[in-house]
mmCIF file of C-alpha atoms and ligand atoms in Angstrom:
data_model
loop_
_atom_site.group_PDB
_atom_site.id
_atom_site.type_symbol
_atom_site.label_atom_id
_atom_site.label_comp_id
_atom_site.label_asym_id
_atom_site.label_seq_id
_atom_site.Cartn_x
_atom_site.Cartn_y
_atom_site.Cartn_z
ATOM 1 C CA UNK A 1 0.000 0.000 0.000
ATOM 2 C CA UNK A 2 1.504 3.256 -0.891
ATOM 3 C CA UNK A 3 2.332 5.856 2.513
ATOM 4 C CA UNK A 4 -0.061 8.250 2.703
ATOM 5 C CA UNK A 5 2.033 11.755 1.809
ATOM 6 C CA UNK A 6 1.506 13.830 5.335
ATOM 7 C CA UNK A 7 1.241 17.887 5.155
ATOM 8 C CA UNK A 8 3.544 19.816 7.506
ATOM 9 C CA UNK A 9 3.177 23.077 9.083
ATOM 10 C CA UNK A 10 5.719 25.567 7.485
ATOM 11 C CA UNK A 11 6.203 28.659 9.303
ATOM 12 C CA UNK A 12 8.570 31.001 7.597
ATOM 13 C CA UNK A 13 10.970 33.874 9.087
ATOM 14 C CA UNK A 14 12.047 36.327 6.638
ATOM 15 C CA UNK A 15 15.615 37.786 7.463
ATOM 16 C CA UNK A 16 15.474 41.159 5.373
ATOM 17 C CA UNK A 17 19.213 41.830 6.245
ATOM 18 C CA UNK A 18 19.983 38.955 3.948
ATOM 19 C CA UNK A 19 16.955 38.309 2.370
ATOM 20 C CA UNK A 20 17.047 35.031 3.823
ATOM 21 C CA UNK A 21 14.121 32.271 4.527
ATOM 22 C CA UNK A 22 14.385 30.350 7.269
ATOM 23 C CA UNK A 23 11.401 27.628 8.337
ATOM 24 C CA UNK A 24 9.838 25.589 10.662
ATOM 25 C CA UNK A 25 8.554 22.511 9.453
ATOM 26 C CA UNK A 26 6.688 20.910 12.036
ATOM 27 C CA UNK A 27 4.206 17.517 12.517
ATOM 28 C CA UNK A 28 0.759 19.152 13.371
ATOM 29 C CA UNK A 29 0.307 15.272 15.611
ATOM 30 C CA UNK A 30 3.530 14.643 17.667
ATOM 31 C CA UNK A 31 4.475 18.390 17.379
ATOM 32 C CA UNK A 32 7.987 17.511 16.658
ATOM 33 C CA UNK A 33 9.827 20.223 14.322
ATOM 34 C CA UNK A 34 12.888 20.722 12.048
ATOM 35 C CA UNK A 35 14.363 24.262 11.577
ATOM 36 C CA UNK A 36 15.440 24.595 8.507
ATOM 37 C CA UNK A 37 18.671 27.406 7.575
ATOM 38 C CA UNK A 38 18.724 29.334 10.351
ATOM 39 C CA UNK A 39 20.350 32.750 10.223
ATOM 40 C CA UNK A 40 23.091 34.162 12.877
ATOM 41 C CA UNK A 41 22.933 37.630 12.556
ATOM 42 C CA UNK A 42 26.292 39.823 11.835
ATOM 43 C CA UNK A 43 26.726 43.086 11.222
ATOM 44 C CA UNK A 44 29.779 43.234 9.570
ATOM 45 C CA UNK A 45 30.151 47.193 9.943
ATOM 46 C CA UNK A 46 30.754 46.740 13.489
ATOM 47 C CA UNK A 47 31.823 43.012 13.743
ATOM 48 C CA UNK A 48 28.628 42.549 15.715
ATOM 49 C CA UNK A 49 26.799 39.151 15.950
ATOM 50 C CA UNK A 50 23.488 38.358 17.412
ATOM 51 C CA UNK A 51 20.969 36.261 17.516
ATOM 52 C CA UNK A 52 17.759 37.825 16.702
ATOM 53 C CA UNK A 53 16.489 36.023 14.143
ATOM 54 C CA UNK A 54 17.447 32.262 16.041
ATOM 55 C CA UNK A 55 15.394 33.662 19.403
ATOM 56 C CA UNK A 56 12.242 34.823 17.287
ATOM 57 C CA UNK A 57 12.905 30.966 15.911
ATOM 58 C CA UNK A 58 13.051 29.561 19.193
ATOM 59 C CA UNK A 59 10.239 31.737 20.649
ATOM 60 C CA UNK A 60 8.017 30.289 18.468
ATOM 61 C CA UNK A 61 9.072 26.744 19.250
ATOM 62 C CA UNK A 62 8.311 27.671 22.875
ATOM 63 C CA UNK A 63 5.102 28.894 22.096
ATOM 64 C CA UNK A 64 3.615 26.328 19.845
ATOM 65 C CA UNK A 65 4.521 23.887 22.180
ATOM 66 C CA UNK A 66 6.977 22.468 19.239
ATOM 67 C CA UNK A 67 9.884 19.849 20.471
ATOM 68 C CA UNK A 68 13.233 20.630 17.715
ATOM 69 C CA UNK A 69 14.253 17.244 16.266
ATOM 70 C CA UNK A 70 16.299 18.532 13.397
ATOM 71 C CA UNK A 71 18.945 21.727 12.430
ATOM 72 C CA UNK A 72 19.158 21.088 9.287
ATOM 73 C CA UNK A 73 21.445 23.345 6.297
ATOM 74 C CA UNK A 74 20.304 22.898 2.679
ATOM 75 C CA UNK A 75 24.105 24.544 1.903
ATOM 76 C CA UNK A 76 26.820 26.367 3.260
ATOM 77 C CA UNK A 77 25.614 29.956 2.912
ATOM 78 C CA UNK A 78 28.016 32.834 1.433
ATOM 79 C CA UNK A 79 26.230 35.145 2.362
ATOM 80 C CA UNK A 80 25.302 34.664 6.241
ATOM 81 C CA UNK A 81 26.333 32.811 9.232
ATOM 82 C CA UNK A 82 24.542 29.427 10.176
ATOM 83 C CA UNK A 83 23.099 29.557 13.460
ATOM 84 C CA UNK A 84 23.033 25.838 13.586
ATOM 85 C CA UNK A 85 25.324 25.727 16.590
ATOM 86 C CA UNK A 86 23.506 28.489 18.751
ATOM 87 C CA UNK A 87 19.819 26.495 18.039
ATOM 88 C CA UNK A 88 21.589 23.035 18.894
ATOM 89 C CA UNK A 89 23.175 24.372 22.070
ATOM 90 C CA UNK A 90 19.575 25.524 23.237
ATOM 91 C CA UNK A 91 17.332 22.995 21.897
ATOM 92 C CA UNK A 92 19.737 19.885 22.201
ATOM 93 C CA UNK A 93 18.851 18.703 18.287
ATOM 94 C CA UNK A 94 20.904 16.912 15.854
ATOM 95 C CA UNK A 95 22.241 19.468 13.333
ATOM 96 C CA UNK A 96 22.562 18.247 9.400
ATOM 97 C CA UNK A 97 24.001 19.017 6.023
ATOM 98 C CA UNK A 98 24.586 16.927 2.520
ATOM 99 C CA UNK A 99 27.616 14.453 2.731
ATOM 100 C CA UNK A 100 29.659 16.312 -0.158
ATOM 101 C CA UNK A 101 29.579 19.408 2.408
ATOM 102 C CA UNK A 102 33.289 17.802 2.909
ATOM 103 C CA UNK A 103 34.852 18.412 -0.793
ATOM 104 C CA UNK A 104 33.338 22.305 -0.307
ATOM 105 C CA UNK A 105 35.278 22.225 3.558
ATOM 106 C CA UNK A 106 38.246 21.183 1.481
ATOM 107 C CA UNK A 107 38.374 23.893 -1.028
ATOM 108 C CA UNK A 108 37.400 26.704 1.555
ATOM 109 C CA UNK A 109 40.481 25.421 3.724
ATOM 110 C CA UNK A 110 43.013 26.158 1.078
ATOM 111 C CA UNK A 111 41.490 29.813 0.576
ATOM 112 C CA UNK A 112 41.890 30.132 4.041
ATOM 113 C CA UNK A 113 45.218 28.718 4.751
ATOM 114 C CA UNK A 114 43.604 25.868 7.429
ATOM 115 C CA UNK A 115 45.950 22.689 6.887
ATOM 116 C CA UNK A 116 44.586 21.285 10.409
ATOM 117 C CA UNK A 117 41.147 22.000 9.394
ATOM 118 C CA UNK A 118 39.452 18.475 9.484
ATOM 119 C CA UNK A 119 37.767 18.676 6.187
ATOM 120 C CA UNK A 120 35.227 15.180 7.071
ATOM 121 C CA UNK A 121 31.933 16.875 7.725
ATOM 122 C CA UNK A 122 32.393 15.855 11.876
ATOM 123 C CA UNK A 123 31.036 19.117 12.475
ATOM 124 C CA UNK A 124 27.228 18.135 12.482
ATOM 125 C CA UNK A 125 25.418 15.223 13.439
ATOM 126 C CA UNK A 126 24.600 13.292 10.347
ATOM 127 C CA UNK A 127 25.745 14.063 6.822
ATOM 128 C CA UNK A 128 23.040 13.439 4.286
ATOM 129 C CA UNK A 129 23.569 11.304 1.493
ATOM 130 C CA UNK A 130 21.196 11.463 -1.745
ATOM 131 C CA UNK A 131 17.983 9.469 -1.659
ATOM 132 C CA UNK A 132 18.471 9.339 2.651
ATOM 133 C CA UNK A 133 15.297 9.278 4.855
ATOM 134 C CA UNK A 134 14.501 10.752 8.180
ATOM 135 C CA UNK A 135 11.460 11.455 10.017
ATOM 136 C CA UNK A 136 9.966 14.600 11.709
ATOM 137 C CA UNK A 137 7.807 12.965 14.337
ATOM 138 C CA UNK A 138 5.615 10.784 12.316
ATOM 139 C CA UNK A 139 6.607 12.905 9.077
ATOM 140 C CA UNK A 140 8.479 11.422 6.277
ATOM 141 C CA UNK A 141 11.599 12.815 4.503
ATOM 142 C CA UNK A 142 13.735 12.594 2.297
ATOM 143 C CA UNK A 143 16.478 13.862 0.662
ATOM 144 C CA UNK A 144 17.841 15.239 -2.766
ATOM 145 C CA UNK A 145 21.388 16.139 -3.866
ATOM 146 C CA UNK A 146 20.665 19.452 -5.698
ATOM 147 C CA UNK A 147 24.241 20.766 -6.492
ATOM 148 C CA UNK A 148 24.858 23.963 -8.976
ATOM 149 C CA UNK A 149 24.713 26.785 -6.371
ATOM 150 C CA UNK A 150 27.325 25.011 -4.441
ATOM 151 C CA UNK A 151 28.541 21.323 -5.346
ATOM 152 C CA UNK A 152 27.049 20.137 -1.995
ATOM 153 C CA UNK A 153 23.257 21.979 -1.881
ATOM 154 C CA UNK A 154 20.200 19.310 -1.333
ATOM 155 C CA UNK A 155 16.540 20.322 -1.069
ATOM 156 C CA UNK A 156 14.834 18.556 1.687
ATOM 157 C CA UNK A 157 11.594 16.838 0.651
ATOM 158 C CA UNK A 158 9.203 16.638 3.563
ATOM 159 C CA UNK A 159 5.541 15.547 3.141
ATOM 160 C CA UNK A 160 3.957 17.481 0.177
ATOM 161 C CA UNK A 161 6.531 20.142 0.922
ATOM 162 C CA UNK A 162 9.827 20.781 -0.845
ATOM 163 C CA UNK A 163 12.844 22.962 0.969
ATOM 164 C CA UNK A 164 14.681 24.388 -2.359
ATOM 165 C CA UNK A 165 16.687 26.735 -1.040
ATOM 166 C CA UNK A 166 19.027 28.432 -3.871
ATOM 167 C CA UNK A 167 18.005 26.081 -6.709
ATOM 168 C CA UNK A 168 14.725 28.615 -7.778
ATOM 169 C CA UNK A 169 13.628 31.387 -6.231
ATOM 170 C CA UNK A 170 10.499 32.495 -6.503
ATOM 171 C CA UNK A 171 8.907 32.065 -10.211
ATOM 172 C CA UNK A 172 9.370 36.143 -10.603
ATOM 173 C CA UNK A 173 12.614 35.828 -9.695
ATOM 174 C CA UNK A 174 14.316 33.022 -11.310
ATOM 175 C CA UNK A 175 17.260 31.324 -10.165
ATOM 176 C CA UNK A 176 20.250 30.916 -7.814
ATOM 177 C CA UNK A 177 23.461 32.056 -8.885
ATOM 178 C CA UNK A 178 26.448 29.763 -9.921
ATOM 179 C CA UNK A 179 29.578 31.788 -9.669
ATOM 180 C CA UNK A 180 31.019 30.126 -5.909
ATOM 181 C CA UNK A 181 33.640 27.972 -6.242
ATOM 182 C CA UNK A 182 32.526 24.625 -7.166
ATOM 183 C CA UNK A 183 29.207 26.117 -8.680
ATOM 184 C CA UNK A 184 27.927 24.953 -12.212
ATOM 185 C CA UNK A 185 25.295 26.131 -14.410
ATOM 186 C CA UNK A 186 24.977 22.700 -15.844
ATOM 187 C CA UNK A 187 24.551 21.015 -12.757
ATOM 188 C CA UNK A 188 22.129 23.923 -11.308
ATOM 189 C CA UNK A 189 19.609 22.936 -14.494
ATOM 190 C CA UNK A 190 19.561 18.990 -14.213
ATOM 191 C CA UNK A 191 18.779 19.858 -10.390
ATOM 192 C CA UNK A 192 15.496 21.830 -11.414
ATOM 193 C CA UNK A 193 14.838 19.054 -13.913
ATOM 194 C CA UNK A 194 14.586 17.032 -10.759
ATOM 195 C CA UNK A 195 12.831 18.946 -8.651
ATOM 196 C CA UNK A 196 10.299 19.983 -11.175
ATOM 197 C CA UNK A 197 9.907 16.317 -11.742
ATOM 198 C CA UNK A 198 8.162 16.096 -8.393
ATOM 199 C CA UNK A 199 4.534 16.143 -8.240
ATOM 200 C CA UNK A 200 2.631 19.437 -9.656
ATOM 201 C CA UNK A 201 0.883 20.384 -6.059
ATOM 202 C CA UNK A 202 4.091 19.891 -4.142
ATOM 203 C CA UNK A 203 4.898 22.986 -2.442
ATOM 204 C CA UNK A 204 7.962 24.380 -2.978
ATOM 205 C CA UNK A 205 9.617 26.466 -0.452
ATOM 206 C CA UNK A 206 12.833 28.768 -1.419
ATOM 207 C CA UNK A 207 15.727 29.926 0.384
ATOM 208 C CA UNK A 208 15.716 33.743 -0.721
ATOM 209 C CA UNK A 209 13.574 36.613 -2.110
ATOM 210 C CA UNK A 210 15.212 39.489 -3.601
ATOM 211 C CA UNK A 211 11.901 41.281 -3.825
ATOM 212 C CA UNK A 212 11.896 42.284 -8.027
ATOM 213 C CA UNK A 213 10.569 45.141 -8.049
ATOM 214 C CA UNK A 214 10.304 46.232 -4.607
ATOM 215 C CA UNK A 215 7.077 43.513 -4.098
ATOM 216 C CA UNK A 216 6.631 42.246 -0.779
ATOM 217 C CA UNK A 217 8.479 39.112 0.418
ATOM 218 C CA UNK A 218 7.618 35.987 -0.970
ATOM 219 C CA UNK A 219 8.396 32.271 -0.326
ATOM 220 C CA UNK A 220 5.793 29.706 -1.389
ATOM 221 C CA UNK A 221 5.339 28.607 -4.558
ATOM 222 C CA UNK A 222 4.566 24.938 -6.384
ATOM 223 C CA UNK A 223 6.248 22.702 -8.864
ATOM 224 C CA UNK A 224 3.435 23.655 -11.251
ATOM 225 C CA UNK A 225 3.849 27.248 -10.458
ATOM 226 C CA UNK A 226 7.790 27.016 -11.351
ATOM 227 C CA UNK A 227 7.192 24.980 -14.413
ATOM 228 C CA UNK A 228 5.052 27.316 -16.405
ATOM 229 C CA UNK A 229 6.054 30.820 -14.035
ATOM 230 C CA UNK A 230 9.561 30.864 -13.459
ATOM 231 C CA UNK A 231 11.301 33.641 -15.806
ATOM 232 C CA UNK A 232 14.882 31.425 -15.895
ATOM 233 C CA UNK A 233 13.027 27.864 -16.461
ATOM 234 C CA UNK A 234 10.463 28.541 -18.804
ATOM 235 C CA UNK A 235 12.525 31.095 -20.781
ATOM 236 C CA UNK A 236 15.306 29.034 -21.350
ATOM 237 C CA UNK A 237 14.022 25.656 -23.340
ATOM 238 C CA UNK A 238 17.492 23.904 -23.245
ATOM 239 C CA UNK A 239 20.151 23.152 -20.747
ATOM 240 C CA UNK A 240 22.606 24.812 -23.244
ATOM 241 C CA UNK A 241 20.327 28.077 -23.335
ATOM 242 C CA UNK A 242 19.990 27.830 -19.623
ATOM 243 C CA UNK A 243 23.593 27.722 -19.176
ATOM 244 C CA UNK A 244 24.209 30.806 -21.711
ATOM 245 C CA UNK A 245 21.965 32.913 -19.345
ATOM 246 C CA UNK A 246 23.338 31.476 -16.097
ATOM 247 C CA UNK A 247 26.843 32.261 -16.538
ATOM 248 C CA UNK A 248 26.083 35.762 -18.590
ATOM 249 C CA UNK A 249 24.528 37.007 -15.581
ATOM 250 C CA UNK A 250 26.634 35.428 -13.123
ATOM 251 C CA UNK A 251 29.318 37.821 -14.377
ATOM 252 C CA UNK A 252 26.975 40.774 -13.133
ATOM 253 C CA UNK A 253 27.083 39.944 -9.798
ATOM 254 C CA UNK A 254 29.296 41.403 -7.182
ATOM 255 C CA UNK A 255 30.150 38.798 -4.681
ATOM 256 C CA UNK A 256 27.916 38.454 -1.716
ATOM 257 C CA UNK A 257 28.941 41.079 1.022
ATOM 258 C CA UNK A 258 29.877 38.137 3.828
ATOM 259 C CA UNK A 259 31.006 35.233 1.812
ATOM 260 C CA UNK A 260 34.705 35.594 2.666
ATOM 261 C CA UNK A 261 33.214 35.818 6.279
ATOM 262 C CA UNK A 262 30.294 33.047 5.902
ATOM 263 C CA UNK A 263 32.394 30.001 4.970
ATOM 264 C CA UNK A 264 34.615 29.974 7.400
ATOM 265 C CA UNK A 265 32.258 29.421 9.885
ATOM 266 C CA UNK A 266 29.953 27.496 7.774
ATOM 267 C CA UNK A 267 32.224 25.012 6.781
ATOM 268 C CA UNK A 268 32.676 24.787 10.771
ATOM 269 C CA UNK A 269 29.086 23.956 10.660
ATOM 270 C CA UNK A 270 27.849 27.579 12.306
ATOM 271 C CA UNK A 271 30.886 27.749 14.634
ATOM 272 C CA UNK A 272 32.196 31.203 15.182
ATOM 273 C CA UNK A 273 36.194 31.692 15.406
ATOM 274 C CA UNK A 274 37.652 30.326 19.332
ATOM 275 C CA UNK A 275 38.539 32.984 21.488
ATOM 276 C CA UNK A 276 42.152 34.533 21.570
ATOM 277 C CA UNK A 277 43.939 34.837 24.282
ATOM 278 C CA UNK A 278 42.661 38.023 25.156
ATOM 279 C CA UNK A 279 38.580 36.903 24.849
ATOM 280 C CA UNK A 280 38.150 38.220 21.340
ATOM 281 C CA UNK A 281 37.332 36.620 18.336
ATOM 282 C CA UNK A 282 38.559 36.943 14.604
ATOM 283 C CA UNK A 283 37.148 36.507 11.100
ATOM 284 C CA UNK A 284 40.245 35.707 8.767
ATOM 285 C CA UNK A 285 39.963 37.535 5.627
ATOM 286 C CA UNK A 286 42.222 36.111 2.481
ATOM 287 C CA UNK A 287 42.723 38.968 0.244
ATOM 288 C CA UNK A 288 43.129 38.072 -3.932
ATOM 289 C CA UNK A 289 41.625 34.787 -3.268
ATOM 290 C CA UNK A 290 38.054 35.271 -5.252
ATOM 291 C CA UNK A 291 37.323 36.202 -9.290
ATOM 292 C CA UNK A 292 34.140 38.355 -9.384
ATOM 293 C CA UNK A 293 35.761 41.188 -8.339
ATOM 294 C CA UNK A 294 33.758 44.466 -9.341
ATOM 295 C CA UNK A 295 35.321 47.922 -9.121
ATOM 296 C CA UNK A 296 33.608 51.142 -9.419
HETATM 297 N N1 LIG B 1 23.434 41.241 -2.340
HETATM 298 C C1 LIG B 1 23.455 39.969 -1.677
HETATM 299 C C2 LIG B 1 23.622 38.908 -2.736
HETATM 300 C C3 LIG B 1 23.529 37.550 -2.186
HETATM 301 C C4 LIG B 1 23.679 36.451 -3.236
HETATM 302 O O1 LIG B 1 24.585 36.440 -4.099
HETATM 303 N N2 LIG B 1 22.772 35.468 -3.125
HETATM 304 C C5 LIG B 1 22.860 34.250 -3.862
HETATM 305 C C6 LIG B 1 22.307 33.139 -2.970
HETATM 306 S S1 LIG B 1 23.394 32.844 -1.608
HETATM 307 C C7 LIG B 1 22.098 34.276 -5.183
HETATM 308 O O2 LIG B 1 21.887 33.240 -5.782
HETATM 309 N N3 LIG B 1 21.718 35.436 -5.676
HETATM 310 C C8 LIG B 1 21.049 35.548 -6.923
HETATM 311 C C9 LIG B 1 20.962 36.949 -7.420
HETATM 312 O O3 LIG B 1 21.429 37.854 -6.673
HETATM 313 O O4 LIG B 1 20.421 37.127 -8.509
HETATM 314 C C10 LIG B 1 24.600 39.938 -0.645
HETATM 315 O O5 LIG B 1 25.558 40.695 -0.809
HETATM 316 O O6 LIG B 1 24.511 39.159 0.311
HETATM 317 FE FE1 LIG B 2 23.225 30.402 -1.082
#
């Protein structure tokens, strides 16, 4: 008999610093919960970090009544820090990421000079692999590899519900850039093809809004909705037109304003820099080390 495909509660938080999405996907009958890319908030002006948008997160949790199974990272972020580490030391869950999140910890710890760096993913709990279940309570998931953006992004498939992150964006907003190291175009498109492969009424949940146009924030969205809406899919009909597009505009974009900062404590799975001697903490910042520059 086939499983009967269960409906989560999503609850979305919108970070408008980084224009990031970050859920809760919870089991409306054992009330267990997975938090899903959690933001650390840094200002980067002052070398601040807080956690603003990780208590609102945990707030809710409190008052829903919600008990946090999962952390879990669709990708290491470039452009904030993962506050995978603050939510697991308050809420005691297992914190996860895809398996091949240890080729991107080796590349990162050549640009940052890290030869002790253990680049084998023992940073979180359990490393996804493609196809790999888990459960949220009584809710079914699974997962699938979705590289492009970076060469280790997955989307987490949960119930009817799909967790995207920077594979599409919203349908008026196309799709995720490819320009990181260890991004490709060519891999970003076969990883729609597979997602929009998915049932039509699945509901598809991204990682970002830009806001074109100065709209109001937007997250949800279906596979039908991408297939016929979304201006990079249905515009390009090819994977070689896709790719054409990807990379042309790729060369547009200035580099996110934190990745040098992100991935070095994202590849540390949301750790921030130890102490120094004196209490204080450092970001390491390699200069030369990125193309993409853009000068006035
Ligand atoms: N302006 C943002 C850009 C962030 C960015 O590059 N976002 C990635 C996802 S991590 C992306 O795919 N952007 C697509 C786009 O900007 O068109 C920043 O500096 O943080
Ligand atoms: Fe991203």
């Amino acid at each position: 008999m086939k499983e009967a495909v269960l409906k989560p509660d999503v609850h979305a938080f919108f970070d408008k610093r980084t224009s990031s999405v970050q859920y809760i996907v919870s089991d409306p009958a054992t009330k267990h919960c997975a938090i899903i890319d959690p933001v650390l908030d840094f200002d980067e002006k002052s070398g601040s970090t807080a956690t603003f948008n990780a208590d609102q997160i945990l707030q809710y949790v409190d008052a829903n009544g919600l008990k946090v199974e999962w952390i879990l990272d669709t990708h290491p972020h470039a452009d904030h820090f993962s506050a995978a580490q603050y939510l697991k030391s308050k809420t005691g869950a297992q914190t996860a990421i895809g398996d091949r999140i240890v080729e991107v910890q080796e590349l990162w710890k050549r640009v940052y000079n890290w030869p002790d760096f253990p680049a084998d993913g023992s940073q979180w709990d359990r490393l996804f692999r493609a196809g790999d279940r888990f459960n949220i309570g009584a809710l079914a998931g699974h997962v699938m590899f979705s590289p492009g953006h970076t060469l280790a992004s997955i989307t987490y498939v949960i119930g009817d519900a799909a967790f995207v992150h920077d594979t599409m964006f919203m349908p008026d907003s196309g799709t995720a850039r490819t320009d990181f190291p260890g991004g490709s175009a060519q891999q970003l498109w076969q990883s729609i093809q597979a997602i929009v492969a998915l049932p039509d009424a699945t509901r598809i949940f991204v990682g970002h809004d830009y806001q074109p146009g100065g709209r109001e924030p937007l997250w949800e969205t279906t596979v039908a909705g991408q297939k016929s809406g979304n201006t990079h899919v249905s515009k390009c009909a090819t994977e070689t037109e896709f790719i054409a597009m990807r990379t042309a505009r790729d060369k547009t974009l200035p580099m996110p304003r934190l990745i040098l900062a992100a991935l070095q404590v994202n590849i540390n799975g949301g750790r921030l820099p130890p102490a120094e001697a004196n209490g204080k903490r450092y970001l390491k910042i390699p200069l030369d080390a990125l193309n993409g520059a853009k000068w006035d």
